Coordinates of C-alpha atoms and ligand atoms in Angstrom, one line a residue:
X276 CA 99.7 105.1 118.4
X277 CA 96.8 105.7 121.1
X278 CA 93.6 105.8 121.0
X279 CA 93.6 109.4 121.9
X280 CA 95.7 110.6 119.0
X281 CA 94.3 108.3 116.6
X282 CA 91.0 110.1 117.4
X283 CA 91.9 113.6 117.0
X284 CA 94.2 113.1 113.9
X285 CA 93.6 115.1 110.7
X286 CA 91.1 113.0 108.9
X287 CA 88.5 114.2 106.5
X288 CA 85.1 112.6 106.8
X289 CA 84.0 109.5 105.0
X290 CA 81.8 111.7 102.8
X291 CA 84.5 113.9 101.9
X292 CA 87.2 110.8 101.3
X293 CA 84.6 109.0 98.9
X294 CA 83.8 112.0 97.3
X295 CA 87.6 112.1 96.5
X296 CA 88.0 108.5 95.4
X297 CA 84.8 108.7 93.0
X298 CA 85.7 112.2 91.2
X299 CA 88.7 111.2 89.9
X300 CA 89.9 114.9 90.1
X301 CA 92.2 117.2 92.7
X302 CA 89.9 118.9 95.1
X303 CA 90.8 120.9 98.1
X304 CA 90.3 119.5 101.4
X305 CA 88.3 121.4 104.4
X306 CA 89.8 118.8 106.8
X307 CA 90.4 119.8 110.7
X308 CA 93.4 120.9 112.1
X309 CA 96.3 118.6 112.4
X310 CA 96.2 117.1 115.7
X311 CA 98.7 119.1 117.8
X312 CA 100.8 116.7 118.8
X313 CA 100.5 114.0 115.9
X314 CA 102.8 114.5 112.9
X315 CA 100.6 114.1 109.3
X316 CA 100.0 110.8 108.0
X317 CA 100.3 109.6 105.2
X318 CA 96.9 109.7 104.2
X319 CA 96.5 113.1 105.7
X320 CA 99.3 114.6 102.8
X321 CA 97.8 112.6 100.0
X322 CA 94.4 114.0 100.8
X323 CA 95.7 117.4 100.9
X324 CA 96.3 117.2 97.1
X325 CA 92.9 114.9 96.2
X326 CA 94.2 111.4 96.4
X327 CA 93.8 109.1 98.9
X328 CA 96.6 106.9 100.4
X329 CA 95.4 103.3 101.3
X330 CA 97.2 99.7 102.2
X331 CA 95.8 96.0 101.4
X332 CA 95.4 94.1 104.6
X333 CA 94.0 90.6 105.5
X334 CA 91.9 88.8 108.1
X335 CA 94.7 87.2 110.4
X336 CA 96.4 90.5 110.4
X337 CA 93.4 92.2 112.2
X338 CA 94.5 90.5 115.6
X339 CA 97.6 92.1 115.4
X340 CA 97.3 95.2 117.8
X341 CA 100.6 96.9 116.7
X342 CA 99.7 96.6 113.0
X343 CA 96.2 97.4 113.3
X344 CA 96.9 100.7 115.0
X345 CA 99.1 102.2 112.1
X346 CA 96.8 100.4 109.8
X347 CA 93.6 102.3 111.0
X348 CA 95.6 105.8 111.6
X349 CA 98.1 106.0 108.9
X350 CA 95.6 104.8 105.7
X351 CA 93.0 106.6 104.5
X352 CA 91.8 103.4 102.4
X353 CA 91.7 99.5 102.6
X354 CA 91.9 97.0 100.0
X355 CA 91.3 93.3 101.4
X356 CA 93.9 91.1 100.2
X357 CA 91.9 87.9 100.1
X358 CA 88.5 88.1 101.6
X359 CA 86.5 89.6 98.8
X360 CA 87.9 86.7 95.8
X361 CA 85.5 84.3 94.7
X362 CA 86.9 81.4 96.6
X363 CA 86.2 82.7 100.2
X364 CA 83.2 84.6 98.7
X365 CA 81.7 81.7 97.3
X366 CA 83.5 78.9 97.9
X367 CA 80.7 76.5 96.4
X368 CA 78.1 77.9 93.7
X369 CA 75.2 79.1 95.3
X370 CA 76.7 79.3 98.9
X371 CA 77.9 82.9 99.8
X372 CA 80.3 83.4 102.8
X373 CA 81.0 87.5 103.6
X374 CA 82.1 86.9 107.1
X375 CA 86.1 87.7 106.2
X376 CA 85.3 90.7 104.0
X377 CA 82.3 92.3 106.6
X378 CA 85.1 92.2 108.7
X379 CA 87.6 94.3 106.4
X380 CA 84.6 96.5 105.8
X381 CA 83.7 96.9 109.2
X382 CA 87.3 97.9 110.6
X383 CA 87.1 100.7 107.3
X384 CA 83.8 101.8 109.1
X385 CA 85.7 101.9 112.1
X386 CA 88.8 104.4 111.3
X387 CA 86.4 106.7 108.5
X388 CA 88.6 104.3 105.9
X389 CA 86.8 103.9 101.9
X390 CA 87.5 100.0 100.5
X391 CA 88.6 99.1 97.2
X392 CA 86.6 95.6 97.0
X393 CA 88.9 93.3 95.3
X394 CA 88.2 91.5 92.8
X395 CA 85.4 90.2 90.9
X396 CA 86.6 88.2 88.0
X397 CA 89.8 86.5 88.2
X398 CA 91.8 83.5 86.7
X399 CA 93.3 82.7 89.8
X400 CA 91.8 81.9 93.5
X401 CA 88.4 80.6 91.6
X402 CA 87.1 77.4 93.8
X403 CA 87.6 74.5 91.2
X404 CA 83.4 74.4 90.6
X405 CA 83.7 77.1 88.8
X406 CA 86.5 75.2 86.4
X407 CA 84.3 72.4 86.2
X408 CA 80.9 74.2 84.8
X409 CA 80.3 73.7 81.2
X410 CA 81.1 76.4 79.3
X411 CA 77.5 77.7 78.1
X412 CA 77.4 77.7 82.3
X413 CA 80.2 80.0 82.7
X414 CA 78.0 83.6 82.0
X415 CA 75.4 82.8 84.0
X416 CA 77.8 81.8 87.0
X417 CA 80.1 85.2 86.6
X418 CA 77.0 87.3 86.2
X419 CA 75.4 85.8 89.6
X420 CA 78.8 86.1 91.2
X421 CA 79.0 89.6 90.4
X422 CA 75.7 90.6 91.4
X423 CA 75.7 88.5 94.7
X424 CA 79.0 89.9 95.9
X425 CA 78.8 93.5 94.8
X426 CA 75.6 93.4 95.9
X427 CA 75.9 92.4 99.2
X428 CA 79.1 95.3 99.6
X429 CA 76.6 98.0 97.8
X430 CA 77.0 101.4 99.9
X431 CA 80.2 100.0 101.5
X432 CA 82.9 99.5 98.8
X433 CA 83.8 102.4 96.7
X434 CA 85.7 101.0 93.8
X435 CA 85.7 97.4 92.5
X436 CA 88.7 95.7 91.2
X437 CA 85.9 94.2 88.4
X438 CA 88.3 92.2 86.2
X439 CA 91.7 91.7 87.6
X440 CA 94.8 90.6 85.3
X441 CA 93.3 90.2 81.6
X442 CA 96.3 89.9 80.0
X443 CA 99.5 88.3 79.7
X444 CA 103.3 89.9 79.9
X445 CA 102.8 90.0 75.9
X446 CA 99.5 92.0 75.5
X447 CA 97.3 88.7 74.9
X448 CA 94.5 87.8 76.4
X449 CA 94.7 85.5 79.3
X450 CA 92.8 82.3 79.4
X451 CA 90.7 81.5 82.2
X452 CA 87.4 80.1 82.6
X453 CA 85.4 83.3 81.6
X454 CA 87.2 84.0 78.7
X455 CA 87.4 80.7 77.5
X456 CA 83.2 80.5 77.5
X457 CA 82.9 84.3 76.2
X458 CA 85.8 85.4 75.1
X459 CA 87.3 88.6 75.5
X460 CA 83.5 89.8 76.1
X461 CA 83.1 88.8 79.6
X462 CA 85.1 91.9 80.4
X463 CA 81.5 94.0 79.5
X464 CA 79.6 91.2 80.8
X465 CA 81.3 91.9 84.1
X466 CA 81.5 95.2 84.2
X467 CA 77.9 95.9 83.2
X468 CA 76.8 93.5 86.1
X469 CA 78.6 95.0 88.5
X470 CA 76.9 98.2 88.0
X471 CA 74.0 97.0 87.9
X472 CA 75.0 95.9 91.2
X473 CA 76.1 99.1 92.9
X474 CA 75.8 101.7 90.4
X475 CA 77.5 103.7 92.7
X476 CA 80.4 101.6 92.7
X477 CA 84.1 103.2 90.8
X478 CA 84.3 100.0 88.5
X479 CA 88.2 99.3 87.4
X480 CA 90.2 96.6 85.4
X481 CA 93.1 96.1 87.4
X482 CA 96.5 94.4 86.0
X483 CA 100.6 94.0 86.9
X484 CA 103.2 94.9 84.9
X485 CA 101.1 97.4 82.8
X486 CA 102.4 100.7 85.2
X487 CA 105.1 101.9 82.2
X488 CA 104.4 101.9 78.5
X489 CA 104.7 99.0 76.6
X490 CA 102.9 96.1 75.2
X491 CA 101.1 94.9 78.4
X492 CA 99.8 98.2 78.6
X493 CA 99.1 99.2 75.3
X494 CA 96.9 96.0 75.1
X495 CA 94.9 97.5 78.4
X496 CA 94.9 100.5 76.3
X497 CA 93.4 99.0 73.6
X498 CA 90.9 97.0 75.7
X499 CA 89.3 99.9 77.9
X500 CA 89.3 102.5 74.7
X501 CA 87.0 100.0 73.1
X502 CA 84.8 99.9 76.0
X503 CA 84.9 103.3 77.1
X504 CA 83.7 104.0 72.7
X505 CA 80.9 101.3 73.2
X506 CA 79.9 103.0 76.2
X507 CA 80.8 99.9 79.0
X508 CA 80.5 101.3 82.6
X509 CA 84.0 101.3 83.3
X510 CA 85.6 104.4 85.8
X511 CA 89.2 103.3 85.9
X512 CA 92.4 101.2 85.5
X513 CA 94.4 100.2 88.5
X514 CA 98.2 99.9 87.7
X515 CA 98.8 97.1 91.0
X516 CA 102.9 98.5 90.9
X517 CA 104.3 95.2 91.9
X518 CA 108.2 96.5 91.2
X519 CA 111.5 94.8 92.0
X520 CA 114.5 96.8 92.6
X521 CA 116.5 94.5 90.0
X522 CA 113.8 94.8 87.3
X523 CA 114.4 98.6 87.1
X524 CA 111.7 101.5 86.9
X525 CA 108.4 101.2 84.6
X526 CA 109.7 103.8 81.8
X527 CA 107.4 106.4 81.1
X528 CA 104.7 105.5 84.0
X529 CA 103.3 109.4 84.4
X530 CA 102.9 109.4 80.3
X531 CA 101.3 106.1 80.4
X532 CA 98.8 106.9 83.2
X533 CA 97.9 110.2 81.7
X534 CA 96.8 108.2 78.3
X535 CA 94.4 106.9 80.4
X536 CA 93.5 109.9 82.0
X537 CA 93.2 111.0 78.8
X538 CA 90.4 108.8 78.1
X539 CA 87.9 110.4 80.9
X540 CA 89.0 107.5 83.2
X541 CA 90.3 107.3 86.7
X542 CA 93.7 105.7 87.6
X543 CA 94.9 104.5 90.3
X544 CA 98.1 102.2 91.8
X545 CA 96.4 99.8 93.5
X546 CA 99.2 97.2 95.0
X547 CA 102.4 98.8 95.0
X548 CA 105.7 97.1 96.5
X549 CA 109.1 97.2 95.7
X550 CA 110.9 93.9 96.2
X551 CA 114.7 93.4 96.5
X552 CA 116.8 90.1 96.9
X553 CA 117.6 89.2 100.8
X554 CA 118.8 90.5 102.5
X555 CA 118.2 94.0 102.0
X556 CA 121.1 96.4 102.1
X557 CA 121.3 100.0 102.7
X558 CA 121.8 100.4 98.8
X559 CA 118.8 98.4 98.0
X560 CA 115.8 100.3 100.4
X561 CA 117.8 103.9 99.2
X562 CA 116.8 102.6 95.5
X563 CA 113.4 101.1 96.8
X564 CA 113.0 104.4 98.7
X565 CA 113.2 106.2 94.6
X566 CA 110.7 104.0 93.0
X567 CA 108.3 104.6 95.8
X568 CA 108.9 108.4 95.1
X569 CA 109.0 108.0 91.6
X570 CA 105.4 105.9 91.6
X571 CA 103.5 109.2 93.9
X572 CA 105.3 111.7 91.3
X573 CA 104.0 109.8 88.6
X574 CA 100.7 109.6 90.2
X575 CA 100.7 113.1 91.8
X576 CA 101.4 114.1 87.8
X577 CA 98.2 113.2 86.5
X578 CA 95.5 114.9 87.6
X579 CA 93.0 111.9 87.5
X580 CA 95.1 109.1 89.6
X581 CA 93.1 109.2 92.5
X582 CA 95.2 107.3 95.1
X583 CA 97.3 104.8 96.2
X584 CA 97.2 101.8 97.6
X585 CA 100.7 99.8 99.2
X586 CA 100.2 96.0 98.9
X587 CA 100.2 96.1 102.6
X588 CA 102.1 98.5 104.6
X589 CA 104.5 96.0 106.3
X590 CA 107.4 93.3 105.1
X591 CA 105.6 91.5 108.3
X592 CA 102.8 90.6 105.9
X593 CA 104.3 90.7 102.5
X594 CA 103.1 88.2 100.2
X595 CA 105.8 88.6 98.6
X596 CA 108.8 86.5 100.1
X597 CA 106.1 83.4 99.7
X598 CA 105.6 83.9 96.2
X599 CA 109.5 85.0 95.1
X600 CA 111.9 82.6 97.6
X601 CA 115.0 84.7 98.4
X602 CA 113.6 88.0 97.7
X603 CA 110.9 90.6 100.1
X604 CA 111.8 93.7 102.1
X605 CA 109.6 95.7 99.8
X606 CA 106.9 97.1 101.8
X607 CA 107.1 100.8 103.4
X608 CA 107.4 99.2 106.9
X609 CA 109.8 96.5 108.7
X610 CA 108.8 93.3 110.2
X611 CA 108.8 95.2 113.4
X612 CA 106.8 97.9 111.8
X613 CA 109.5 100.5 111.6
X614 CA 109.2 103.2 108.8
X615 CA 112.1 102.4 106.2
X616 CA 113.5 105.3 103.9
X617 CA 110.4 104.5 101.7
X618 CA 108.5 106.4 104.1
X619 CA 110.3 109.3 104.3
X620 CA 110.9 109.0 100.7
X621 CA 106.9 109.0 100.2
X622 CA 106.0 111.6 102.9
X623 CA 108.7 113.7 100.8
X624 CA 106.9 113.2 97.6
X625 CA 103.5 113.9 99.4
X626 CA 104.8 117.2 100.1
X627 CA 105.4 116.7 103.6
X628 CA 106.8 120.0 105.3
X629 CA 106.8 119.1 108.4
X630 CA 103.9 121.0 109.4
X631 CA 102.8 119.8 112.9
X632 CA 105.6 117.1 113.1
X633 CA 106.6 116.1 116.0
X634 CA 109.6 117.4 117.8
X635 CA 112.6 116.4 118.0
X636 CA 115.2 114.2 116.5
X637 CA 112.9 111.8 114.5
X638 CA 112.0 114.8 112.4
X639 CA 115.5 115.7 111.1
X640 CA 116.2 114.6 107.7
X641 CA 119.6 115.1 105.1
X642 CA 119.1 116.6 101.6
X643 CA 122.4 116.1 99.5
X644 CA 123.6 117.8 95.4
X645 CA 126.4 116.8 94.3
X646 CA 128.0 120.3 93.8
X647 CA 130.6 118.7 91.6
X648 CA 131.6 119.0 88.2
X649 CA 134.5 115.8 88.1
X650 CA 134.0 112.5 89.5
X651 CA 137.6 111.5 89.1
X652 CA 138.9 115.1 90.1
X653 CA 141.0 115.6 93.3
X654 CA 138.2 117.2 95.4
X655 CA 134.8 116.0 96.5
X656 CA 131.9 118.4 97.4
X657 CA 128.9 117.8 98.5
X658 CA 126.3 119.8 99.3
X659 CA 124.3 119.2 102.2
X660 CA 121.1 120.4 103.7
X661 CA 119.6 119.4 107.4
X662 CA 115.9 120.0 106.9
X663 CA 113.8 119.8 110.8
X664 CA 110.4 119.0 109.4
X665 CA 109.0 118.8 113.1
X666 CA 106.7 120.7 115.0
X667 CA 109.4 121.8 117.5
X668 CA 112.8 124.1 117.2
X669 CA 116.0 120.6 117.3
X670 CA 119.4 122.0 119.4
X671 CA 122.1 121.5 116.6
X672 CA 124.6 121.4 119.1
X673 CA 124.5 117.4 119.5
X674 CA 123.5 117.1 115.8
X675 CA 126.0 115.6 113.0
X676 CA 125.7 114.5 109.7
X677 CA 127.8 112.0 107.8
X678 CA 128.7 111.9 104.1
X679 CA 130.4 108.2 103.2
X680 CA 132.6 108.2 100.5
X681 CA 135.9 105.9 99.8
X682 CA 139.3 107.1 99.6
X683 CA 140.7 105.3 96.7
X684 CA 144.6 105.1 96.0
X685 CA 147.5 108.0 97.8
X686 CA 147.3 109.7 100.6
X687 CA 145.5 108.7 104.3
X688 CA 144.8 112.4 105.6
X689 CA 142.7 114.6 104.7
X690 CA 141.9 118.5 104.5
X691 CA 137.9 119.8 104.9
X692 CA 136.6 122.9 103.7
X693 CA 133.5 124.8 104.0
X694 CA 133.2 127.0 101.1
X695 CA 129.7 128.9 102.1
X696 CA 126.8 128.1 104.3
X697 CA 123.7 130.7 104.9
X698 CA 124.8 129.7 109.0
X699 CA 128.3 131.0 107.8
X700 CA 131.2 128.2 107.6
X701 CA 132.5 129.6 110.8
X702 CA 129.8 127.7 112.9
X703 CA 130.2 124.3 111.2
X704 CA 132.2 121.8 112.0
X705 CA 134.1 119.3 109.5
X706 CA 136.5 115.9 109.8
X707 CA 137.1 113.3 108.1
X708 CA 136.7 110.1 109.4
X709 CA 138.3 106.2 108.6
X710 CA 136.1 103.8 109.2
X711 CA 136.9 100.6 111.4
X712 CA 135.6 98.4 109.3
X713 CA 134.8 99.7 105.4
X714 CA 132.2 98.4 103.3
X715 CA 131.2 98.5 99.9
X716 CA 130.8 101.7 98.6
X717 CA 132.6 103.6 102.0
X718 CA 136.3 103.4 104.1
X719 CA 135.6 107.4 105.1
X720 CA 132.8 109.5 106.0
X721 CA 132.6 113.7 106.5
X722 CA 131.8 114.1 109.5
X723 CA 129.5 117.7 109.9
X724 CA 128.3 119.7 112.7
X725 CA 126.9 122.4 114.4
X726 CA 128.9 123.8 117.7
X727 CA 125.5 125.7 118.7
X728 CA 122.5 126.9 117.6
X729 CA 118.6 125.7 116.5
X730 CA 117.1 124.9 114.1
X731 CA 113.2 126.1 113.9
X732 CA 110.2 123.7 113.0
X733 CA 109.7 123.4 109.2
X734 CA 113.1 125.2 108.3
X735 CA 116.6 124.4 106.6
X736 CA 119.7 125.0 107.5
X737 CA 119.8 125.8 103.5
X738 CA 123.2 124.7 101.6
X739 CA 126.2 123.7 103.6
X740 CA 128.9 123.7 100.4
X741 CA 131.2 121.2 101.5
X742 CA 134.7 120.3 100.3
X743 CA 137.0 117.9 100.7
X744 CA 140.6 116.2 99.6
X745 CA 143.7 114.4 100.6
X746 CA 146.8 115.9 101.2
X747 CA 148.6 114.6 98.0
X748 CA 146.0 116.0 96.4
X749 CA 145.6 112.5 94.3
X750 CA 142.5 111.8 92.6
X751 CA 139.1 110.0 94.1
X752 CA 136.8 107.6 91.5
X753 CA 133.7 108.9 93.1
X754 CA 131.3 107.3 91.0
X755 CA 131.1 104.2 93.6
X756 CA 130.8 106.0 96.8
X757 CA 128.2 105.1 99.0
X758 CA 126.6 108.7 99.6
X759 CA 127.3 110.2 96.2
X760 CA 124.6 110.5 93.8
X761 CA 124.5 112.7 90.3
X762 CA 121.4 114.8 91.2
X763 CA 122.2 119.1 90.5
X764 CA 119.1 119.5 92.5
X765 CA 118.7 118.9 96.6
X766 CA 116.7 115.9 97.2
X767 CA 115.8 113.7 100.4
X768 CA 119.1 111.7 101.0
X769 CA 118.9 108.5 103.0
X770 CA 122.8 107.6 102.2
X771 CA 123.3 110.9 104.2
X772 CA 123.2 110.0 107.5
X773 CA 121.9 112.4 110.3
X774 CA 122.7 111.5 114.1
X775 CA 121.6 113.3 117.3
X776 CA 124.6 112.8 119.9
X777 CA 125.7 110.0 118.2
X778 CA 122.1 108.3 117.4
X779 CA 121.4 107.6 114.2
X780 CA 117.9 109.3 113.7
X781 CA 117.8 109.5 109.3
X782 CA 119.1 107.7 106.5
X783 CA 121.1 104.4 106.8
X784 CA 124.5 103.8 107.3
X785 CA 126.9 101.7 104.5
Ligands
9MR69 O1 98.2 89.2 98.7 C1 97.6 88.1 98.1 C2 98.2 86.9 98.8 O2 98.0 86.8 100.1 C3 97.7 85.6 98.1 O3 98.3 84.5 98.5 C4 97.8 85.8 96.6 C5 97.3 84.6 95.8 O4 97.3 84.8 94.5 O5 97.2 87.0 96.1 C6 97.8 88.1 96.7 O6 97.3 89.2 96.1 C7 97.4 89.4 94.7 C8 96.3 90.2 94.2 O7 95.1 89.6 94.6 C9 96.3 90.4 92.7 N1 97.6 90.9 92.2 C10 98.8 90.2 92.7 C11 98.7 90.1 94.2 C12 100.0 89.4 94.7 O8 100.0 88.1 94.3

């Protein structure tokens, strides 16, 4: 992105983003006008219903032009990834070092960006002099920490990650250092430093594996009712959202939030990716592209989650293939910084109409209901929608869309029906198509188009009712096809894929 469109994009002032990410509450925007040519970012639909969309990012990353421009344009929020823990912060007791963090802080400065300084008091990353104090040492060390570091960031971090990752998987406190000499006490102890440090500071306990409801987070539950009763300065709980595609979706993650909530606290999701085993397949980044959905509905659901934050944007910086060999692709990004159905999937759930999009063929997405009552019936209908959520009216003449299904058992040939379309069936197009070479989950696609016509900026073409069979009329077993999915209701569809004159321009093919 230039320079020039990264200066007149829609951003709201720092004043108004921090006012956002300290109230805790939905509050209208008075932002500019969209920059005319620049679709919204990310940031720009999150602050349009009072959250703020952020990514973590990290000192050797800054040198990286191409990442640093989406970085400073797309994010309305930084979290450092590194630079702010105690062993780069002070790496031997008494001896501070804020070079890598003034540097995070300074590039926020630079692109209007608020900073969630992360983190304070953690078991992990601690330089091994602080392993080595005596124990009736420990207090003293933390408190000086705390007031050193937050300190030194007063006026220029919003929130702090205070305490990060108290518990373990089974709701009991973690050992570590601090809790060792205090007990489960040093949590106050912290927190009540740090404000003394930067009153003005959002001060959170942060933790993994505590977004749904269960033990881990009924034990954070637990921990921040009994401060919030004894009157601890503590704002919020950041859920990080470190989710794998094989470990299935935190259950209940809006209800568990809003418990929270419920206490007069902030939430947030402060390090959300969604990791798969290599490589990634198109089935694997379609589900990825659901839990990122399903993490902004949950967070868009409770009227106290203030934003969130992506544990950086990019699978070029993921921490994650170094930490789980084998497995990665989770980030909203490529390696070559590409948006993956995530993105869409995100913008979608941020409410994205298009409004000031850019034209033309990036813009066009598929929205697919199965309009079927039988999976194993002789007929398969889908209904399809081509949304243009660009700035500029798209030709359908060169436009197709593809549903991939396989053809099970019987016949080879194949009849195609329109059974109603607001365009009226007559202008469609229909085939369908044998693939060269099937893969899992497709041998066929319907094949749709449009012999003429437009399609205006932020419109539909509305329901296309498709229908299909073979000419025996033998049955399909639809329940593995590649495109199908249960939904009654139209939603983005990235197995749908949308081409203009032949390009593929949305979703991803089997
Ligand atoms: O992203 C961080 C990575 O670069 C470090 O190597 C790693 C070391 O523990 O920490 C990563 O960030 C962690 C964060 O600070 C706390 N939650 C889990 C994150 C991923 O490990």
């Amino acid at each position: 992105m230039s320079l020039t469109k990264r200066s007149t994009r829609r951003r709201p002032g720092r004043s108004a983003v921090l006012l956002l990410a300290v109230c805790g509450v939905a509050a209208a925007l008075t932002a500019g006008p969209a920059a005319a040519a620049g679709q919204e970012t990310l940031h720009d639909l999150a602050s349009a219903q009072g959250r703020y969309f952020g990514s973590a990012t990290d000192n050797p990353e800054l040198s990286d032009s191409a990442y640093t421009d989406t970085l400073g344009s797309e994010f309305g929020q930084i979290t450092p990834g590194n630079s702010m823990k105690w062993d780069t912060t002070e790496p031997q007791q008494g001896r501070f070092d804020f070079a890598r963090g003034d540097a995070i802080t300074g590039f926020a400065q630079a692109h209007g960006q608020t900073v969630r300084g992360h983190t304070l008091v953690w078991h992990s990353q601690l330089p091994g002099w602080v392993s080595a104090l005596p124990s009736a040492q420990v207090e003293a060390a933390m408190v000086n920490h705390i007031t050193e570091v937050a300190g030194h960031y007063r006026g220029s971090v919003a929130a702090w990650d205070v305490v990060n990752e108290p518990f373990n998987d089974d709701g009991t406190f973690r050992t570590s250092p601090f809790y060792d000499a205090m007990g489960s006490d040093y949590i106050a102890t912290a927190l009540r430093a740090a404000h003394a440090a930067d009153p003005d500071a959002r001060l959170y306990i942060n933790d993994y594996n505590t977004e749904g409801l269960g033990a881990k987070s009924d034990a954070m539950y637990d921990l921040v009712s009994g401060l919030v009763a004894e009157g601890v300065p503590v704002d919020g709980v950041g859920f990080q959202g470190h989710l794998a595609v094989q470990y299935g979706f935190p259950g209940g993650m809006r209800q568990n939030l809003q418990r929270f909530a419920d206490l007069g606290l902030d939430v947030a999701v402060t390090e959300l990716d969604v990791r798969m085993q290599l490589p990634a397949g198109a089935a694997g980044l379609a589900t990825q592209a659901t839990y990122y959905r399903d993490v902004v509905e949950a967070c868009l659901g409770v009227e106290r989650c203030v934003g969130i934050t992506v544990w950086d944007y990019t699978d070029k910086y993921s921490w994650v293939p170094g930490a789980f060999p084998g497995q990665g692709a989770a980030n909203l990004y490529d390696d070559n910084l590409r948006p993956k159905p995530a993105y869409a999937a995100v913008r979608a759930a941020l409410g994205d109409d298009g409004g000031g999009g850019p034209a033309g063929p990036g813009a066009l997405r598929a929205r697919y209901r199965s309009n079927d009552s039988s999976v194993s019936d002789n007929q398969i209908k889908p209904g399809l929608q081509l949304v243009n959520t660009g700035g500029a009216a798209v030709d359908l003449s060169g436009v197709t869309l593809r549903y991939w299904f396989t053809g099970d058992n019987g016949a080879s040939s194949y009849g195609t029906w329109c059974d109603w379309s607001p365009l009226g069936c007559s202008t469609l197009t229909h085939r369908v198509a044998a693939m060269s070479s099937p893969h899992t989950g497709a041998d066929h696609y319907l094949e749709v188009g449009f012999g003429s016509g437009s399609l205006a900026p932020g419109t539909s073409t509305g329901e296309m009712q498709l229908r299909l069979s073979k000419t025996d009329w033998s049955n399909f077993d639809e329940t593995d096809d590649y495109s199908h999915g249960a939904g009654d209701s139209y939603a983005d569809a990235p197995k749908v894929t949308v081409y203009v004159d032949g390009e593929l321009v949305w979703g991803l093919e089997p």
